[in-house]
Coordinates of N, CA and C in Angstrom, one line a residue:
M885 N -1.7 118.7 -47.4 CA -0.7 118.2 -48.6 C 0.4 117.4 -47.7
V886 N 0.8 116.4 -48.5 CA 1.7 115.3 -48.0 C 3.1 115.7 -47.9
T887 N 3.8 115.3 -46.9 CA 5.2 115.6 -46.8 C 6.1 114.5 -47.1
L888 N 6.9 114.8 -47.8 CA 7.7 113.8 -48.6 C 9.2 113.8 -47.8
L889 N 9.6 112.5 -47.2 CA 10.8 112.3 -46.4 C 11.8 111.3 -47.4
L890 N 12.9 111.6 -47.6 CA 13.9 110.9 -48.4 C 15.1 110.5 -47.6
D891 N 15.5 109.4 -47.6 CA 16.7 108.9 -47.2 C 17.5 108.1 -48.3
Q892 N 18.7 107.5 -48.0 CA 19.4 106.7 -49.1 C 18.7 105.6 -49.4
T893 N 17.7 104.9 -48.6 CA 17.1 103.4 -49.1 C 15.6 103.8 -49.4
Q894 N 14.9 104.8 -48.9 CA 13.3 105.0 -49.1 C 13.0 106.2 -49.5
L895 N 11.8 106.6 -49.8 CA 11.0 107.6 -49.9 C 9.7 107.3 -49.1
E896 N 9.4 108.2 -48.1 CA 8.3 108.2 -47.3 C 7.4 109.2 -47.5
I897 N 6.1 109.0 -47.6 CA 5.0 109.7 -47.8 C 4.1 109.8 -46.5
V898 N 4.5 111.0 -45.9 CA 4.0 111.2 -44.5 C 2.5 111.9 -44.6
L899 N 1.5 111.1 -44.2 CA 0.0 111.4 -44.3 C -0.4 111.9 -43.0
S900 N -1.4 113.1 -43.1 CA -1.7 113.9 -42.0 C -2.9 113.0 -41.5
P901 N -3.5 113.2 -40.3 CA -4.7 112.3 -39.8 C -5.9 112.4 -40.7
I902 N -6.3 113.5 -41.3 CA -7.2 113.6 -42.3 C -7.0 112.7 -43.7
E903 N -5.7 112.9 -44.1 CA -5.4 111.9 -45.3 C -5.4 110.6 -44.7
R904 N -5.0 110.1 -43.9 CA -5.3 108.8 -43.4 C -6.5 108.6 -43.3
A905 N -7.5 109.1 -42.8 CA -9.0 108.7 -42.9 C -9.5 108.8 -44.4
A906 N -9.4 109.7 -45.2 CA -9.7 109.7 -46.5 C -9.4 108.5 -47.1
S907 N -7.9 108.1 -47.1 CA -7.3 107.1 -48.0 C -7.5 105.7 -47.3
F908 N -8.0 105.6 -46.1 CA -8.1 104.3 -45.5 C -6.7 103.8 -45.0
H909 N -5.7 104.4 -44.9 CA -4.2 104.0 -44.6 C -3.9 104.3 -43.1
R910 N -3.6 103.4 -42.2 CA -3.3 103.8 -41.0 C -1.7 104.2 -40.8
E911 N -1.0 103.7 -41.6 CA 0.5 104.1 -41.7 C 0.6 105.0 -42.9
N912 N 2.2 105.6 -42.8 CA 2.7 106.3 -43.8 C 3.1 105.3 -45.1
I913 N 3.0 105.8 -46.1 CA 3.5 105.0 -47.2 C 5.1 105.0 -47.4
R914 N 5.8 103.8 -47.5 CA 7.1 103.8 -47.6 C 7.4 102.9 -48.9
I915 N 8.5 103.8 -49.7 CA 8.7 103.0 -51.1 C 10.0 103.0 -51.1
A916 N 10.6 101.8 -51.4 CA 12.0 101.5 -51.7 C 12.5 102.4 -52.8
R917 N 13.6 103.2 -52.5 CA 14.0 104.1 -53.6 C 14.5 103.6 -54.9
D918 N 15.1 102.5 -54.9 CA 15.5 101.6 -56.0 C 14.1 101.3 -56.9
T919 N 12.9 101.3 -56.4 CA 11.8 100.8 -57.2 C 11.2 102.1 -57.9
I920 N 11.6 103.3 -57.7 CA 11.3 104.3 -58.5 C 11.7 104.4 -59.9
T921 N 11.1 104.6 -60.8 CA 11.5 104.5 -62.3 C 11.4 105.9 -62.8
K922 N 10.3 106.6 -62.6 CA 10.2 107.7 -63.2 C 9.4 108.7 -62.5
V923 N 9.7 110.1 -62.2 CA 8.9 111.0 -61.5 C 8.5 112.2 -62.5
Q924 N 7.0 112.4 -62.7 CA 6.8 113.4 -63.6 C 5.8 114.5 -62.9
L925 N 5.9 115.7 -63.4 CA 5.5 116.7 -62.7 C 4.1 116.9 -63.5
T926 N 3.0 117.2 -63.0 CA 1.8 117.6 -63.7 C 0.8 118.7 -63.1
D927 N 0.2 119.4 -63.8 CA -0.7 120.7 -63.3 C -2.2 119.9 -62.9
D928 N -2.5 118.9 -63.6 CA -3.7 118.0 -63.5 C -3.3 116.8 -63.3
A929 N -3.6 116.5 -62.2 CA -3.5 114.9 -61.7 C -4.6 114.1 -62.1
W930 N -5.8 114.7 -62.2 CA -7.1 114.0 -62.4 C -7.0 113.4 -63.8
T931 N -6.3 113.7 -64.8 CA -6.0 113.1 -65.9 C -5.4 111.7 -65.9
W932 N -4.3 111.6 -64.8 CA -3.8 110.3 -64.6 C -4.4 109.3 -63.8
L933 N -5.9 109.8 -63.1 CA -6.6 108.8 -62.5 C -7.1 107.7 -63.3
R934 N -7.0 106.3 -62.9 CA -7.5 105.1 -63.6 C -8.3 104.3 -62.5
G935 N -9.3 103.6 -62.8 CA -9.8 102.9 -62.0 C -10.6 103.1 -61.1
V936 N -10.9 102.4 -60.1 CA -11.9 102.7 -58.9 C -11.4 102.4 -57.8
P937 N -11.9 103.4 -56.6 CA -11.3 103.3 -55.2 C -11.7 102.1 -54.6
N938 N -10.5 101.3 -54.1 CA -10.8 100.2 -53.4 C -9.6 99.8 -52.3
P939 N -9.6 100.3 -51.2 CA -10.6 101.4 -50.8 C -10.3 102.6 -50.8
G940 N -11.3 103.8 -50.8 CA -10.6 105.1 -51.0 C -12.0 105.9 -51.0
T941 N -11.5 107.3 -51.1 CA -12.5 108.3 -51.1 C -12.5 109.0 -52.7
H942 N -13.7 109.3 -53.1 CA -13.8 110.1 -54.3 C -14.9 110.9 -54.5
I943 N -14.5 112.2 -54.4 CA -15.6 113.2 -54.7 C -15.0 113.9 -56.2
P944 N -15.5 113.8 -57.4 CA -15.0 114.3 -58.5 C -14.6 115.7 -58.6
G945 N -13.4 116.0 -58.8 CA -12.9 117.4 -59.0 C -12.6 118.0 -57.7
V946 N -12.8 117.3 -56.6 CA -12.5 117.8 -55.1 C -11.3 116.9 -54.5
V947 N -11.6 115.8 -54.4 CA -10.7 115.0 -53.6 C -10.9 113.4 -54.2
A948 N -9.6 112.8 -54.4 CA -9.5 111.2 -54.6 C -8.4 111.0 -53.6
A949 N -8.6 110.0 -52.8 CA -7.6 109.6 -52.0 C -7.7 108.0 -51.6
G950 N -6.6 107.2 -51.6 CA -6.7 105.8 -51.2 C -6.0 105.0 -52.3
T951 N -6.3 103.6 -52.3 CA -5.9 102.9 -53.2 C -6.8 102.6 -54.3
W952 N -6.3 102.7 -55.6 CA -7.0 102.8 -56.8 C -6.7 101.5 -57.6
K953 N -7.8 100.7 -58.0 CA -7.5 99.5 -58.8 C -8.0 99.7 -60.1
A954 N -7.2 99.3 -61.3 CA -7.5 99.3 -62.5 C -6.9 98.0 -63.1
A955 N -7.3 97.7 -64.3 CA -6.8 96.5 -64.9 C -5.4 96.2 -64.9
G956 N -4.8 95.4 -63.8 CA -3.4 95.0 -63.8 C -2.7 96.0 -63.1
S957 N -3.3 97.0 -62.4 CA -2.6 98.0 -61.8 C -3.1 98.5 -60.6
V958 N -2.2 98.8 -59.6 CA -2.7 99.2 -58.2 C -2.1 100.5 -58.0
E959 N -2.9 101.8 -57.6 CA -2.1 102.9 -57.5 C -2.4 103.7 -56.0
F960 N -1.6 104.2 -55.6 CA -2.2 105.0 -54.4 C -2.2 106.4 -54.9
V961 N -3.3 107.1 -54.5 CA -3.7 108.5 -55.0 C -4.0 109.2 -53.9
L962 N -3.6 110.5 -54.1 CA -4.1 111.5 -52.9 C -4.0 112.9 -53.9
I963 N -5.3 113.1 -54.4 CA -5.2 114.3 -55.2 C -6.3 115.3 -54.7
R964 N -6.0 116.5 -54.6 CA -6.8 117.7 -54.0 C -6.9 118.8 -55.3
R965 N -8.3 118.9 -55.4 CA -8.5 119.9 -56.5 C -7.9 119.8 -57.8
R966 N -7.4 121.1 -58.4 CA -6.5 121.1 -59.5 C -5.3 122.0 -58.9
R967 N -4.4 121.2 -58.2 CA -3.3 121.6 -57.7 C -2.1 120.9 -58.3
P968 N -0.8 121.5 -58.3 CA 0.4 120.9 -58.9 C 0.4 119.5 -58.3
S969 N 1.0 118.7 -58.8 CA 1.1 117.0 -58.3 C 2.1 116.3 -59.0
V970 N 2.6 115.2 -58.7 CA 3.8 114.6 -59.0 C 3.2 113.1 -59.2
V971 N 3.6 112.5 -60.4 CA 3.3 111.2 -60.6 C 4.5 110.2 -60.7
I972 N 4.5 109.2 -59.6 CA 5.7 108.5 -59.5 C 5.6 107.3 -60.0
D973 N 6.2 106.6 -61.2 CA 6.2 105.3 -61.5 C 7.0 104.4 -60.8
L974 N 6.6 103.1 -60.3 CA 7.3 102.1 -59.7 C 7.5 100.8 -60.4
R975 N 8.6 100.1 -60.1 CA 8.8 99.0 -60.7 C 9.5 97.9 -59.7
G976 N 8.5 97.1 -59.2 CA 9.1 95.9 -58.4 C 8.6 96.3 -57.0
D977 N 7.6 97.3 -56.9 CA 7.1 97.3 -55.5 C 6.2 96.3 -55.1
D978 N 5.9 95.9 -53.9 CA 5.0 94.7 -53.5 C 3.8 95.3 -53.6
E979 N 3.4 96.5 -53.4 CA 2.1 97.2 -53.2 C 1.6 97.7 -54.2
Y980 N 2.4 98.7 -54.8 CA 1.8 99.6 -55.7 C 2.6 99.7 -57.1
R981 N 1.9 100.3 -58.3 CA 2.6 100.4 -59.4 C 2.9 101.9 -59.7
R982 N 2.1 102.6 -59.1 CA 2.2 104.1 -59.2 C 1.6 104.9 -58.2
L983 N 2.2 106.1 -57.8 CA 1.7 107.0 -56.8 C 1.4 108.1 -57.5
I984 N 0.2 108.9 -57.2 CA -0.2 110.1 -57.8 C -0.4 111.1 -56.6
L985 N 0.3 112.0 -56.3 CA 0.4 112.9 -55.0 C 0.2 114.4 -55.3
T986 N -0.9 115.1 -54.8 CA -0.7 116.7 -54.9 C 0.1 116.9 -53.7
T987 N 1.1 117.7 -54.3 CA 2.3 118.3 -53.7 C 2.9 119.4 -54.2
S988 N 3.2 120.5 -53.6 CA 4.0 121.7 -54.4 C 5.5 121.3 -54.2
H989 N 5.7 120.2 -53.6 CA 7.3 119.6 -53.7 C 7.9 118.8 -54.6
G990 N 7.1 118.7 -55.7 CA 7.3 117.7 -56.8 C 8.7 117.9 -57.5
L991 N 9.1 119.1 -57.9 CA 10.4 119.8 -58.3 C 11.3 119.4 -57.4
A992 N 11.4 119.7 -56.0 CA 12.3 119.2 -54.9 C 12.3 117.8 -55.0
L993 N 11.4 117.0 -55.2 CA 11.5 115.4 -55.0 C 12.4 115.2 -56.2
T994 N 12.2 115.5 -57.5 CA 12.9 115.2 -58.6 C 14.6 115.7 -58.5
Q995 N 14.6 116.8 -58.0 CA 16.1 117.1 -57.5 C 16.7 116.4 -56.4
A996 N 16.0 116.1 -55.3 CA 16.5 115.5 -54.4 C 16.9 113.7 -54.7
L997 N 16.3 113.5 -55.8 CA 16.4 111.7 -55.9 C 17.7 111.7 -56.7
R998 N 18.3 112.9 -57.2 CA 19.3 112.8 -57.9 C 20.6 113.1 -57.0
L999 N 20.4 113.4 -55.7 CA 21.5 113.7 -54.8 C 21.7 112.6 -53.9
D1000 N 23.0 112.6 -53.5 CA 23.4 111.7 -52.5 C 22.8 112.2 -51.0
V1001 N 22.1 111.5 -50.4 CA 21.4 112.0 -49.2 C 22.0 111.1 -47.9
S1002 N 21.5 111.6 -46.7 CA 22.2 111.0 -45.6 C 21.0 109.8 -45.3
A1003 N 21.7 109.2 -44.3 CA 20.8 107.7 -43.8 C 19.6 108.2 -43.2
E1004 N 19.6 109.3 -42.5 CA 18.4 109.6 -41.5 C 17.4 110.4 -42.8
P1005 N 16.0 110.1 -42.4 CA 15.2 110.9 -43.4 C 15.1 112.3 -43.1
A1006 N 14.8 113.0 -44.4 CA 14.8 114.4 -44.5 C 13.8 114.8 -45.3
D1007 N 13.2 115.8 -45.0 CA 12.2 116.7 -46.1 C 12.9 116.8 -47.4
V1008 N 12.3 116.7 -48.5 CA 12.9 116.8 -49.7 C 13.4 118.3 -50.0
E1009 N 12.5 119.3 -49.5 CA 12.8 120.6 -49.5 C 14.1 120.9 -48.9
E1010 N 14.3 120.5 -47.7 CA 15.3 120.7 -47.0 C 16.7 120.0 -47.4
I1011 N 16.4 119.0 -48.3 CA 17.7 118.3 -48.8 C 18.0 119.1 -50.1
V1012 N 17.2 119.7 -50.8 CA 17.7 120.4 -52.1 C 18.1 121.8 -51.5
A1013 N 17.4 122.5 -50.5 CA 17.9 123.9 -50.0 C 19.3 123.8 -49.6
T1014 N 19.9 122.4 -48.9 CA 21.2 122.5 -48.2 C 22.3 121.9 -49.1
A1015 N 21.8 121.3 -50.4 CA 22.6 120.8 -51.4 C 23.7 121.7 -51.8
P1016 N 25.0 121.2 -51.8 CA 25.9 122.1 -52.5 C 25.5 122.3 -53.9
T1017 N 25.8 123.7 -54.3 CA 25.5 124.0 -56.0 C 26.6 123.4 -56.8
P1018 N 26.2 122.7 -57.9 CA 27.3 122.3 -58.6 C 28.1 123.1 -59.2
V1019 N 29.6 123.0 -59.4 CA 30.5 124.0 -59.9 C 30.9 123.2 -61.2
S1020 N 30.8 124.1 -62.4 CA 31.4 123.7 -63.6 C 32.9 123.7 -63.7
T1021 N 33.4 122.7 -64.0 CA 35.0 122.5 -64.1 C 35.4 122.8 -65.8
G1022 N 34.6 122.5 -66.8 CA 34.8 122.6 -68.2 C 35.0 124.1 -68.4
R1023 N 35.6 124.2 -69.5 CA 35.8 125.6 -70.2 C 34.6 126.2 -70.6
R1024 N 34.5 127.8 -70.3 CA 33.4 128.3 -71.0 C 33.5 128.6 -72.5
R1025 N 32.4 128.5 -73.1 CA 32.3 128.7 -74.6 C 32.4 130.2 -74.7
P1026 N 33.1 130.4 -76.1 CA 33.3 131.9 -76.4 C 31.9 132.4 -76.8
V1027 N 31.9 133.8 -76.5 CA 30.6 134.4 -77.0 C 30.8 134.7 -78.4
I1028 N 29.9 134.3 -79.2 CA 30.2 134.7 -80.6 C 29.2 135.9 -81.2
R1029 N 29.7 137.1 -81.6 CA 28.8 138.1 -81.9 C 28.9 138.4 -83.1
P1030 N 28.0 139.0 -83.9 CA 27.9 139.1 -85.4 C 28.9 140.2 -85.6
R1031 N 29.5 140.2 -86.8 CA 30.4 141.2 -87.2 C 29.6 142.5 -87.6
P1032 N 30.2 143.8 -87.5 CA 29.4 144.8 -87.9 C 29.6 144.9 -89.4
A1033 N 28.7 145.6 -90.2 CA 28.5 145.3 -91.5 C 29.3 146.7 -92.0

């Protein structure tokens, strides 16, 4: 499972040696934070897979890893079985238009992208865990109960 690191300027997808071999990538994937337009959580990432691996590894229903090319679109894909995943749409990135990643940290990523983070990269789970809880400054609405008959 990929590790997601986030700082003020970029999102870094840290790949394990096996993920590097399957995806034919020598380095981690770095995406400028301002190119991220949408993050969606999904239970079945296979429905998002379009095109053909170029280069990449594809065993249907088991693993899909690497660069996927479709008509007018280039995506980075790292899908394992039927596990929770995240789909990240990009605009203005030099290399990819979309990232499809199997990770259980998708919810933490969506929360961490809304927070101000430090200049040093940190795991999105740690960012969310150490973030201060928001405090409501507004008035509470009164509870309206039905009148007795």
